[in-house]
mmCIF file of C-alpha atoms and ligand atoms in Angstrom:
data_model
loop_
_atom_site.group_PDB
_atom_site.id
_atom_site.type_symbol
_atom_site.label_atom_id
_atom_site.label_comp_id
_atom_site.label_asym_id
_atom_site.label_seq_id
_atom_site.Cartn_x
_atom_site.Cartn_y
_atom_site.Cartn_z
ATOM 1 C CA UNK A 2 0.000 0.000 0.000
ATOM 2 C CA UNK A 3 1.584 3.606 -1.167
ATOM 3 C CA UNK A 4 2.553 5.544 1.652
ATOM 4 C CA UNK A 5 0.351 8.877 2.933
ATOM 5 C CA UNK A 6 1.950 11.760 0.991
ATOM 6 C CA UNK A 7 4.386 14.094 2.725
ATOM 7 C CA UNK A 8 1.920 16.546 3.521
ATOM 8 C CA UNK A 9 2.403 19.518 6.181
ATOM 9 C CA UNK A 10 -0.340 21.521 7.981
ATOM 10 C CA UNK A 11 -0.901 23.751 5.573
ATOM 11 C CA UNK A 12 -1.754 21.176 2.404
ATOM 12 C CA UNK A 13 1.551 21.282 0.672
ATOM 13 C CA UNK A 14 3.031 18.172 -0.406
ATOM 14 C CA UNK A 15 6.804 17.447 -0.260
ATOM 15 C CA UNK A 16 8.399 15.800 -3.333
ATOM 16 C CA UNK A 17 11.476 17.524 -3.742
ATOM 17 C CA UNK A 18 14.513 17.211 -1.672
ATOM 18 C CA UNK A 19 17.264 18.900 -1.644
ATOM 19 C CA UNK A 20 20.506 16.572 -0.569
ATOM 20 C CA UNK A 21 23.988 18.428 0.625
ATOM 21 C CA UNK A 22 27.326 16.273 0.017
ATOM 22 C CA UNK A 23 29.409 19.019 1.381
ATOM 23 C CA UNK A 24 29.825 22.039 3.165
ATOM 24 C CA UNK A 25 33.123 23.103 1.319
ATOM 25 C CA UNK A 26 33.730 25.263 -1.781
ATOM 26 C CA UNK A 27 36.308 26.163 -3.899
ATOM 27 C CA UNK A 28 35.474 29.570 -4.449
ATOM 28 C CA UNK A 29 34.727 32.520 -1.232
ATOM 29 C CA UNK A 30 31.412 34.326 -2.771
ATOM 30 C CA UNK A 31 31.040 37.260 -0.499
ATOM 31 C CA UNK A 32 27.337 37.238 -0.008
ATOM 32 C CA UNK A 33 28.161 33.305 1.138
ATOM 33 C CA UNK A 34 31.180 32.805 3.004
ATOM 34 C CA UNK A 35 34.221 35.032 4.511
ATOM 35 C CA UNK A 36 37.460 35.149 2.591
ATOM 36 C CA UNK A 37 39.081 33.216 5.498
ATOM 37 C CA UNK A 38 38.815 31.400 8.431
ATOM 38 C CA UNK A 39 35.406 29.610 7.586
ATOM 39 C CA UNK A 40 34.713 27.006 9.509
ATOM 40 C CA UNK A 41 33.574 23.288 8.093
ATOM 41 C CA UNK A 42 32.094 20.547 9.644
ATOM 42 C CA UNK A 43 34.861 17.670 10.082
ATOM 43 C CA UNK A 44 34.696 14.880 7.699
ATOM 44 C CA UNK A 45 33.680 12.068 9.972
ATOM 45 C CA UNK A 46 30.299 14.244 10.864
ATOM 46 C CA UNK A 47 29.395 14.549 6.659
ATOM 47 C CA UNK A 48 26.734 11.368 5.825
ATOM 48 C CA UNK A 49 28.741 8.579 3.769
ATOM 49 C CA UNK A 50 27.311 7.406 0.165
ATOM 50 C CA UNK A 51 25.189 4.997 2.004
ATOM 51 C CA UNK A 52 23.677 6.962 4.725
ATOM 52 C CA UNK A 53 22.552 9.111 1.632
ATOM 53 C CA UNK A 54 21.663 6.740 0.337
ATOM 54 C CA UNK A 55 19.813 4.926 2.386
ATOM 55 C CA UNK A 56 17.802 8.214 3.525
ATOM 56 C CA UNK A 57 16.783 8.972 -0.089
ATOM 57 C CA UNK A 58 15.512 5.631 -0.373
ATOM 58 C CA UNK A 59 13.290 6.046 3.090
ATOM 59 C CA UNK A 60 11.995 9.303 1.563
ATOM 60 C CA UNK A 61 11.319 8.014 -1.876
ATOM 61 C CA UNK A 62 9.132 6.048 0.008
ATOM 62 C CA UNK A 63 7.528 8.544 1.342
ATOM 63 C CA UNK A 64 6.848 10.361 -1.888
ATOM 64 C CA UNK A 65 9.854 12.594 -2.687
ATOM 65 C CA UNK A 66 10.585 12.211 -6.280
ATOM 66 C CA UNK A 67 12.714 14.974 -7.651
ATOM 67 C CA UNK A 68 16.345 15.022 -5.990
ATOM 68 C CA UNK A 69 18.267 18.185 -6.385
ATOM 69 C CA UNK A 70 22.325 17.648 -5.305
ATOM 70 C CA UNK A 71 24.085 20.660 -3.457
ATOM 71 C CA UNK A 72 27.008 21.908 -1.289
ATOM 72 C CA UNK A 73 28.989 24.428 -0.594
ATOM 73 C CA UNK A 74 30.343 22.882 -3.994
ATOM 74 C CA UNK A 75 28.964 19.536 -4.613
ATOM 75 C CA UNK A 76 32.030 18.927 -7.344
ATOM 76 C CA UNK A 77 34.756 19.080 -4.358
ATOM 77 C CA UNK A 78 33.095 15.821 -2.428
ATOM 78 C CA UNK A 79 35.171 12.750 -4.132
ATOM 79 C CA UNK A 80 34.014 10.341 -5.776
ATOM 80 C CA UNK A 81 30.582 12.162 -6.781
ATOM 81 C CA UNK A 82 29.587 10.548 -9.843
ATOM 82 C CA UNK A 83 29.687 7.056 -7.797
ATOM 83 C CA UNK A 84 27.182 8.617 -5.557
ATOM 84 C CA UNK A 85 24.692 10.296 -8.706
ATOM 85 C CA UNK A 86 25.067 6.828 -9.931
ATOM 86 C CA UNK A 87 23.508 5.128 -6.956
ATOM 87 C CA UNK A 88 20.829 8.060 -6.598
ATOM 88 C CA UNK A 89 19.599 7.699 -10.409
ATOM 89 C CA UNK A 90 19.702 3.894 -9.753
ATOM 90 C CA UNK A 91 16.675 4.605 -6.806
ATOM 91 C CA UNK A 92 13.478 3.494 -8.118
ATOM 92 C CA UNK A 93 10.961 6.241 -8.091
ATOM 93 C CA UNK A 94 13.450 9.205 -8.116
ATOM 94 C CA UNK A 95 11.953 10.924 -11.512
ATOM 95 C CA UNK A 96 13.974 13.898 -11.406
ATOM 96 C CA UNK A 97 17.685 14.320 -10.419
ATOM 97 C CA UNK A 98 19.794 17.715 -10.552
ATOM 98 C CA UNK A 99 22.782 19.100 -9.735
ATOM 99 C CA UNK A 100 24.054 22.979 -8.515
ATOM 100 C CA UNK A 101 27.152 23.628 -8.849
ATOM 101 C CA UNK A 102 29.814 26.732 -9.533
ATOM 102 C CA UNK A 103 31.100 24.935 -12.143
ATOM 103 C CA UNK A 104 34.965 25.302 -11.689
ATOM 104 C CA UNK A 105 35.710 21.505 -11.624
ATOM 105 C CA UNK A 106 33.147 20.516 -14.524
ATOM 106 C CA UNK A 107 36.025 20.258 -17.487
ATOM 107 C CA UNK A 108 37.172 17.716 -15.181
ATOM 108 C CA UNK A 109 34.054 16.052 -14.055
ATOM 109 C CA UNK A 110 31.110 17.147 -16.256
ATOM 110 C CA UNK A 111 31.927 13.787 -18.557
ATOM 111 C CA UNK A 112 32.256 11.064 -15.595
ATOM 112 C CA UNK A 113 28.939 12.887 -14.498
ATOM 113 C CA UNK A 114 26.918 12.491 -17.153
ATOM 114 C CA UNK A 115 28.015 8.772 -17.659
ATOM 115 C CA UNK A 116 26.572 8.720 -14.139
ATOM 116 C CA UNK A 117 23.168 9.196 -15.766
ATOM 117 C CA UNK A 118 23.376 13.243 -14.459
ATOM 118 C CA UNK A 119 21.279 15.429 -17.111
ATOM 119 C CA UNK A 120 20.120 18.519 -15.679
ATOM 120 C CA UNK A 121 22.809 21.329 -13.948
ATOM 121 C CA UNK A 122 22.467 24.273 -12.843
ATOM 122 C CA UNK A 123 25.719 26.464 -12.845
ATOM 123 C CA UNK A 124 26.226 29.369 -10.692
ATOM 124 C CA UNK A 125 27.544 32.462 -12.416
ATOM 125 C CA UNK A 126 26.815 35.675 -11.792
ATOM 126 C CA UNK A 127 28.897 37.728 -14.209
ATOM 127 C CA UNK A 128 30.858 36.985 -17.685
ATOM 128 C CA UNK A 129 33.323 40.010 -16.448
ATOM 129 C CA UNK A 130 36.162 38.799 -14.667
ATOM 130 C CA UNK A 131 36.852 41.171 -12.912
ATOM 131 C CA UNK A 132 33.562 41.142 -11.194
ATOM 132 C CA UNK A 133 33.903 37.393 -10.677
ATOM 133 C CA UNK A 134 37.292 37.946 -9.245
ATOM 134 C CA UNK A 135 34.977 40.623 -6.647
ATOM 135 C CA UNK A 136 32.253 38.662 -6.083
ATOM 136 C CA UNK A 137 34.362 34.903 -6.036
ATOM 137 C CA UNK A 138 37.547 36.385 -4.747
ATOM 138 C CA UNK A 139 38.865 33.275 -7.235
ATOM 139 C CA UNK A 140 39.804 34.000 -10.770
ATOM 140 C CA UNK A 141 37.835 31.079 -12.250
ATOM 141 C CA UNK A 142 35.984 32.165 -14.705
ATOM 142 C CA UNK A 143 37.630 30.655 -17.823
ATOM 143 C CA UNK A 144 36.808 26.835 -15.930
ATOM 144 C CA UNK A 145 33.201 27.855 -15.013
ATOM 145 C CA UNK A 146 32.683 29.199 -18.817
ATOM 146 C CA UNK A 147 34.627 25.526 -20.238
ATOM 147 C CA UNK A 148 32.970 23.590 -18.274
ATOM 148 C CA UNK A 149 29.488 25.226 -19.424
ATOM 149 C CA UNK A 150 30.679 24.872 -23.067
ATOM 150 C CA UNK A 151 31.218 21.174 -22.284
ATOM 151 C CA UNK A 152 28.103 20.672 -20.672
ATOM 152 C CA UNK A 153 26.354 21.569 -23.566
ATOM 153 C CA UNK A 154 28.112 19.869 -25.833
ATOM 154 C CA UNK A 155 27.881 16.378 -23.600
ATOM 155 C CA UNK A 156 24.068 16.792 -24.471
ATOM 156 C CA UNK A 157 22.872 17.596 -20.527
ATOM 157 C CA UNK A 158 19.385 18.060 -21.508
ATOM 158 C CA UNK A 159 18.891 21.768 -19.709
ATOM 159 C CA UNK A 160 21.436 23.837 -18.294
ATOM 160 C CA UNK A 161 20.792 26.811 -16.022
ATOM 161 C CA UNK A 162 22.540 29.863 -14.862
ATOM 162 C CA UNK A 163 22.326 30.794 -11.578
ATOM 163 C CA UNK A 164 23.102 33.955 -11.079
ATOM 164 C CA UNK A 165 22.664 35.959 -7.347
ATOM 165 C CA UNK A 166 21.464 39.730 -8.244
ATOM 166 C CA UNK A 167 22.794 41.869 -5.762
ATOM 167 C CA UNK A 168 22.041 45.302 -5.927
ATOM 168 C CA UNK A 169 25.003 48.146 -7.104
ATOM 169 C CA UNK A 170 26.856 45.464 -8.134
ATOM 170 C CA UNK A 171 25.820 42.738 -11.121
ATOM 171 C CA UNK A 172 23.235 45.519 -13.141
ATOM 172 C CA UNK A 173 25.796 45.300 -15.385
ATOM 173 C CA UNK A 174 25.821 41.658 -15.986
ATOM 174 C CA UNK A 175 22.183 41.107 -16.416
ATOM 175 C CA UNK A 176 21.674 42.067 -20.324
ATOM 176 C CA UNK A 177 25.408 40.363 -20.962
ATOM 177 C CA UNK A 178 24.246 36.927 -18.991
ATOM 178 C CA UNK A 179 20.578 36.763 -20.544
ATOM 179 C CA UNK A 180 21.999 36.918 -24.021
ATOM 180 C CA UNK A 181 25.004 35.171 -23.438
ATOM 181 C CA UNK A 182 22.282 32.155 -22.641
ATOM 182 C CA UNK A 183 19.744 32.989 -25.556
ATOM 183 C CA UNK A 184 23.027 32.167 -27.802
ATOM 184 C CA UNK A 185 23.807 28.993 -26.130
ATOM 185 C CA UNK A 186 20.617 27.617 -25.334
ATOM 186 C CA UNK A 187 20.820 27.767 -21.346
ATOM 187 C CA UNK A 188 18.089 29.704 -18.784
ATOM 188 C CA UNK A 189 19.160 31.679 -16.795
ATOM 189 C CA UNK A 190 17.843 31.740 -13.139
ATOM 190 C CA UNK A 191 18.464 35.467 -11.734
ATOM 191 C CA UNK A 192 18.311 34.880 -7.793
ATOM 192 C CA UNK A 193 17.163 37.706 -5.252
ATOM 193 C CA UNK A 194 19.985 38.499 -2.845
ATOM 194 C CA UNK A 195 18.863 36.394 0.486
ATOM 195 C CA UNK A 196 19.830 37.063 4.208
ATOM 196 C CA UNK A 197 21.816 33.531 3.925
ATOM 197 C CA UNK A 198 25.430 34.809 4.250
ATOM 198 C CA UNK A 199 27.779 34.060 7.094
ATOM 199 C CA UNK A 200 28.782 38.040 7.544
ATOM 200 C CA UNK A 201 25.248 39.301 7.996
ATOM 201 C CA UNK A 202 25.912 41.367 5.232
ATOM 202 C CA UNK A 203 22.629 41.317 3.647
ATOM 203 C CA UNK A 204 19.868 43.957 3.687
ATOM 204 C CA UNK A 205 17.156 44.709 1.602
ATOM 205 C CA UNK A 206 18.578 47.435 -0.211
ATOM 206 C CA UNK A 207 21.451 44.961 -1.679
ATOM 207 C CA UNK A 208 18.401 43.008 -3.339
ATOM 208 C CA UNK A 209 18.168 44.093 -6.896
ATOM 209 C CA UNK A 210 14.777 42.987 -7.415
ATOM 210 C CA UNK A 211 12.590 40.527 -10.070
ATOM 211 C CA UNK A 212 10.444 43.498 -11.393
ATOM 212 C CA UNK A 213 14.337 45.460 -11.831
ATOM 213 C CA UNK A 214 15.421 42.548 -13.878
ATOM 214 C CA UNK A 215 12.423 42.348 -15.916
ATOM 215 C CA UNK A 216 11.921 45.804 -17.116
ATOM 216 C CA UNK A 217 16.062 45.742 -17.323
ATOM 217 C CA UNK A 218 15.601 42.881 -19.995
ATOM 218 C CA UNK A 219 12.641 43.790 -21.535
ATOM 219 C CA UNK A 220 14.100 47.054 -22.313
ATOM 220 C CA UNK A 221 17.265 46.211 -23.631
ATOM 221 C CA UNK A 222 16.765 42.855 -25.451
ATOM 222 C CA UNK A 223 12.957 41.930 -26.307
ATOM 223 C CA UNK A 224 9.337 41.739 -24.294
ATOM 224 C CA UNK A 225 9.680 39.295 -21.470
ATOM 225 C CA UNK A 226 6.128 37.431 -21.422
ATOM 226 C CA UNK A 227 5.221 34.941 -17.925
ATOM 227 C CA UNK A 228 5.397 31.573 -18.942
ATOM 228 C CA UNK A 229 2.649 29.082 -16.940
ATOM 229 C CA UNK A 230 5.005 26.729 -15.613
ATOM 230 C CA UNK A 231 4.322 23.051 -15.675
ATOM 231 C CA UNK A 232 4.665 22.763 -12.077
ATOM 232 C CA UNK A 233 3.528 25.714 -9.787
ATOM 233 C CA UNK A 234 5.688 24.485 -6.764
ATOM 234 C CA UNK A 235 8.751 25.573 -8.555
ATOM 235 C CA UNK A 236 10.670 28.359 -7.120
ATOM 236 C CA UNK A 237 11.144 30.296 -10.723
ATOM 237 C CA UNK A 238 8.798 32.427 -12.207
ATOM 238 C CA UNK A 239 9.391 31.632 -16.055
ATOM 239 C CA UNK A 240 9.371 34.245 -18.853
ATOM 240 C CA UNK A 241 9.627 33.451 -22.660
ATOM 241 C CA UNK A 242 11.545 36.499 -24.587
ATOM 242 C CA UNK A 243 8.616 38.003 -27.226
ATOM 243 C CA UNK A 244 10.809 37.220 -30.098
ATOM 244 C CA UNK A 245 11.037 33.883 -29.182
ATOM 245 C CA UNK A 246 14.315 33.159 -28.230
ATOM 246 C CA UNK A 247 15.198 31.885 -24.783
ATOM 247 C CA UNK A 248 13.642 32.304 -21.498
ATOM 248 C CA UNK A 249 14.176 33.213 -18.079
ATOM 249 C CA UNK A 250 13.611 32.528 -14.672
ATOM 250 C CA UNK A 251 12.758 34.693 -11.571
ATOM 251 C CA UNK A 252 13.780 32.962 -8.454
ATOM 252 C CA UNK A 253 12.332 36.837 -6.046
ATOM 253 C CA UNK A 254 12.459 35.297 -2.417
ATOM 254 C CA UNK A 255 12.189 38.672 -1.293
ATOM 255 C CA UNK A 256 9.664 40.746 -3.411
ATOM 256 C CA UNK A 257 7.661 37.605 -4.661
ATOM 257 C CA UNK A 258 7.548 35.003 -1.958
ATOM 258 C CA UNK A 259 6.492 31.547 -3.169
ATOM 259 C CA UNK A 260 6.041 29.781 0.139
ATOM 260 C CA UNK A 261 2.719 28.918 -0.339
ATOM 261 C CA UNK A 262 3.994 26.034 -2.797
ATOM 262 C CA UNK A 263 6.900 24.933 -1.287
ATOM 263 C CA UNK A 264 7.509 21.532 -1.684
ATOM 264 C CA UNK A 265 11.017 21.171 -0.559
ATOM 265 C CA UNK A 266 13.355 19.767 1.673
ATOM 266 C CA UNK A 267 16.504 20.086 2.839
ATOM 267 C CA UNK A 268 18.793 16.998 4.243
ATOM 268 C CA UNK A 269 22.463 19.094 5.387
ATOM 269 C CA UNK A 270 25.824 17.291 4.682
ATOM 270 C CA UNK A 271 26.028 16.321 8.432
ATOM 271 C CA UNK A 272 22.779 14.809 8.872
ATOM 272 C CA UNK A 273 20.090 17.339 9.819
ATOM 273 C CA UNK A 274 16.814 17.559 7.996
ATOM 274 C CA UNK A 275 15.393 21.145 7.529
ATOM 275 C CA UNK A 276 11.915 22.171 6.352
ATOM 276 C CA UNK A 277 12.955 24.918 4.961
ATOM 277 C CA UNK A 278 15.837 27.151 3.846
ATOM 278 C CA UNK A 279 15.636 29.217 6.690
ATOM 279 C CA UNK A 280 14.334 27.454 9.434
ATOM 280 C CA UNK A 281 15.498 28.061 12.629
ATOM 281 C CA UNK A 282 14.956 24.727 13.993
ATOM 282 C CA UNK A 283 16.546 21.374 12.395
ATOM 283 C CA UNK A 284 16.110 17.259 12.934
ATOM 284 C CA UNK A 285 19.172 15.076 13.458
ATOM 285 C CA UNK A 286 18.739 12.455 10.823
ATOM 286 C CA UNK A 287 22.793 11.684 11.742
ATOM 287 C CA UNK A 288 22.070 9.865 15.121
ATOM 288 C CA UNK A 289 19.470 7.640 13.749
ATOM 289 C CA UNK A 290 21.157 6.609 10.557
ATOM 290 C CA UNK A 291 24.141 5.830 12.697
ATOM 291 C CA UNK A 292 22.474 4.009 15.782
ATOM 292 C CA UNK A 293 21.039 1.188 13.637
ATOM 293 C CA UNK A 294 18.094 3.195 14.252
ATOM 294 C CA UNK A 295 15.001 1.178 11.749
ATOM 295 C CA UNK A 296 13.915 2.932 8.542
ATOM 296 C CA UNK A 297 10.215 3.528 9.682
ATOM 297 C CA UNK A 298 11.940 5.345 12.578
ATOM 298 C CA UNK A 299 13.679 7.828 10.039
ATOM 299 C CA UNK A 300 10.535 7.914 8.132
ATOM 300 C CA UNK A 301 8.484 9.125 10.921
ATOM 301 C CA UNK A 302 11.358 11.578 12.473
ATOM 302 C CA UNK A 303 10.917 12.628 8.355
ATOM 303 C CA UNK A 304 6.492 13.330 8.712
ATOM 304 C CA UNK A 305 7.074 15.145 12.225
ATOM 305 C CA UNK A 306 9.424 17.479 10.531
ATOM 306 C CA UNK A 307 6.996 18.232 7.785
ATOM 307 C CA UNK A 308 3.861 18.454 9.920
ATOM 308 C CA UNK A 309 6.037 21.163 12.017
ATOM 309 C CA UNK A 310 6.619 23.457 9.092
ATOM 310 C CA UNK A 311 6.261 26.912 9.323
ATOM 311 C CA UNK A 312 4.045 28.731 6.699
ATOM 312 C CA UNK A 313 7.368 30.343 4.769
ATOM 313 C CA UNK A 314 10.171 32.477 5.715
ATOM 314 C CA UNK A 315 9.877 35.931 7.243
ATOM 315 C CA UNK A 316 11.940 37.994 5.483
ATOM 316 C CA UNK A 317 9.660 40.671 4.916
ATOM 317 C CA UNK A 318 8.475 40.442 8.621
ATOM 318 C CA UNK A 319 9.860 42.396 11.634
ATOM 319 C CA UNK A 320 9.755 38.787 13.186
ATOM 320 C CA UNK A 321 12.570 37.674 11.022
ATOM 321 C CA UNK A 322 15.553 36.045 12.503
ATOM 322 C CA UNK A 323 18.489 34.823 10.162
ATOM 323 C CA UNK A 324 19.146 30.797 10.333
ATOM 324 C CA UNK A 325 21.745 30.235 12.762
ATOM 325 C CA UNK A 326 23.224 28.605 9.483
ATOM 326 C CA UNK A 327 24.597 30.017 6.611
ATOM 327 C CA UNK A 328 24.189 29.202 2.744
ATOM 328 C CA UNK A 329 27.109 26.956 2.215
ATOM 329 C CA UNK A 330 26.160 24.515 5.172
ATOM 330 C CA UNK A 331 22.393 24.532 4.152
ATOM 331 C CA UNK A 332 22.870 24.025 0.335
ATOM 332 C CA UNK A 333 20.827 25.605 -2.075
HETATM 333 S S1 SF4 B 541 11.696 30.028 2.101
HETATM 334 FE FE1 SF4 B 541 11.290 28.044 3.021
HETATM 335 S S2 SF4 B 541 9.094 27.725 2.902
HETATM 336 FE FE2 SF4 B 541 9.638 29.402 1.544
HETATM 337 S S3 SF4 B 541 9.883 28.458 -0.447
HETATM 338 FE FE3 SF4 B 541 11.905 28.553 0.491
HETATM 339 S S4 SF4 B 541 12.161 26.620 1.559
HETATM 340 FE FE4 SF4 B 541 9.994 26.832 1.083
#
């Protein structure tokens, strides 16, 4: 008999998860991490292939079908195509995608898509390099943009650029990115700044916002007309340029909340499952999955943390308080 769906208080129903093989990165993005002295969780506290593993599988029985895999940088945990392997291998998983910032992909884009990987989304905010060099404090940029060219010649069925659009900073990469994409046949996904970073730098005048972006793009390249999106729950608003080529998504945390739909959830590289991106409170999934703990343990410690979600963040609420962790150890 099919398990109850994974539904929480409010009527959503989880289906997406997003998993977290590391909390390390190659590159220091400012609205992120500090240049220096970040601290990471020690490697024997980071879940093992088969504690992954063997979590997915408990929540594919509960209903989550789309995996999404995340860091920090997903591409520095080794041995990562072993582990995509294993996940598209997981009967019922009818969706499986990968973030990354796309420095290591001329090395590993090729072993990854043998692993049966086909969507990726690649973080880049800028095609200048001296802005990546700013915003990355790494100068990258020729790997990210090889390993994008690869990507697409590999055949990974849609490719995505994410790029974070923080305010008095990447206006001048918006027009560049968007038709940099409409000429290689990727999306971009333009991000609203979030209060996720480890410095607290964020406020809401760094947030350059969705309705910016659109008018921005509309202006300078062609219309931008809302697409109806085969599935509502997803984060991105979708535009289709009026001319036809390309499209875009929208991804406004901030000025457009999408809470309402939220479907997701979040395991962390060491072990704690998280209702939301910025929930305040977290369940150890670590303890169970190493105490021999049974499965229909870890798939009711899974339904208690659903039926305790909170309606959606509070950014735009004096109530807010900032997760007591930041981006990189949450995963996107
Ligand atoms: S902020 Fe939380 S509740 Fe809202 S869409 Fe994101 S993960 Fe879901």
């Amino acid at each position: 008999m099919a398990a109850l769906p994974l539904t929480d208080s409010f009527g959503r129903v989880h289906d997406n998860l997003r998993v977290s093989v590391t909390d390390r990165c190659n590159i220091r993005c400012f609205y992120c991490m500090p240049e220096t002295d970040v601290h990471f969780v020690e490697r024997r506290e980071i879940l093992d292939f088969e504690e992954i593993e063997r979590f997915v599988r408990i929540a594919v029985g509960l209903g989550i079908r789309k995996l999404r895999v995340t860091g920090g940088e997903p591409l520095v945990r080794r041995d990562l195509p072993t582990l995509i392997q294993r996940l598209c291998a997981i009967p019922g998983i009818q969706d499986l995608a990968l973030t990354t910032n796309g420095v290591l992909l001329p090395k590993l884009a090729e072993p990854l898509y043998r692993a049966g990987l086909r969507r990726i989304n690649v973080h880049l905010d800028t095609l200048d390099r001296q802005r990546f060099l700013q915003i990355t404090r790494r100068d990258e940029i020729d790997k990210v943009l090889e390993g994008l060219a690869l990507c697409r010649q590999l055949g990974y069925s849609k490719i995505k650029i994410n790029a974070v659009a923080v305010k008095n900073l990447v206006e001048p990469d918006i027009v560049p990115l968007a038709r940099f994409a409409r000429e290689n046949g990727f999306e971009v996904r333009y991000i609203e700044f979030m209060p996720l970073d480890a410095q607290s730098l964020w406020d809401r005048s760094k947030v350059l916002l969705a309705d910016d972006i659109v008018a921005m793009l509309s202006r300078e390249i062609s219309p931008l007309v809302p697409v109806p999106d085969p599935d509502p729950r997803a984060p991105a608003s979708e535009y289709q340029f009026a001319d036809g080529v390309g499209r875009i998504g929208l991804i406004a945390s901030v000025s457009r909340p999408f809470c309402l739909n939220c479907n997701r959830l979040r395991l962390t590289a060491d072990g704690h499952l998280r209702y939301c991106l910025f929930a305040i409170e977290e369940d150890n999934v670590k303890t169970l999955l190493r105490s021999g703990a049974p499965d229909d343990e870890i798939a009711a410690l899974i339904r208690r943390n659903v039926a305790g979600k909170w309606i959606g963040h509070e950014i735009n609420s004096t109530r807010f308080v900032a997760p007591p962790r930041p981006m990189y150890s949450i995963g996107g």
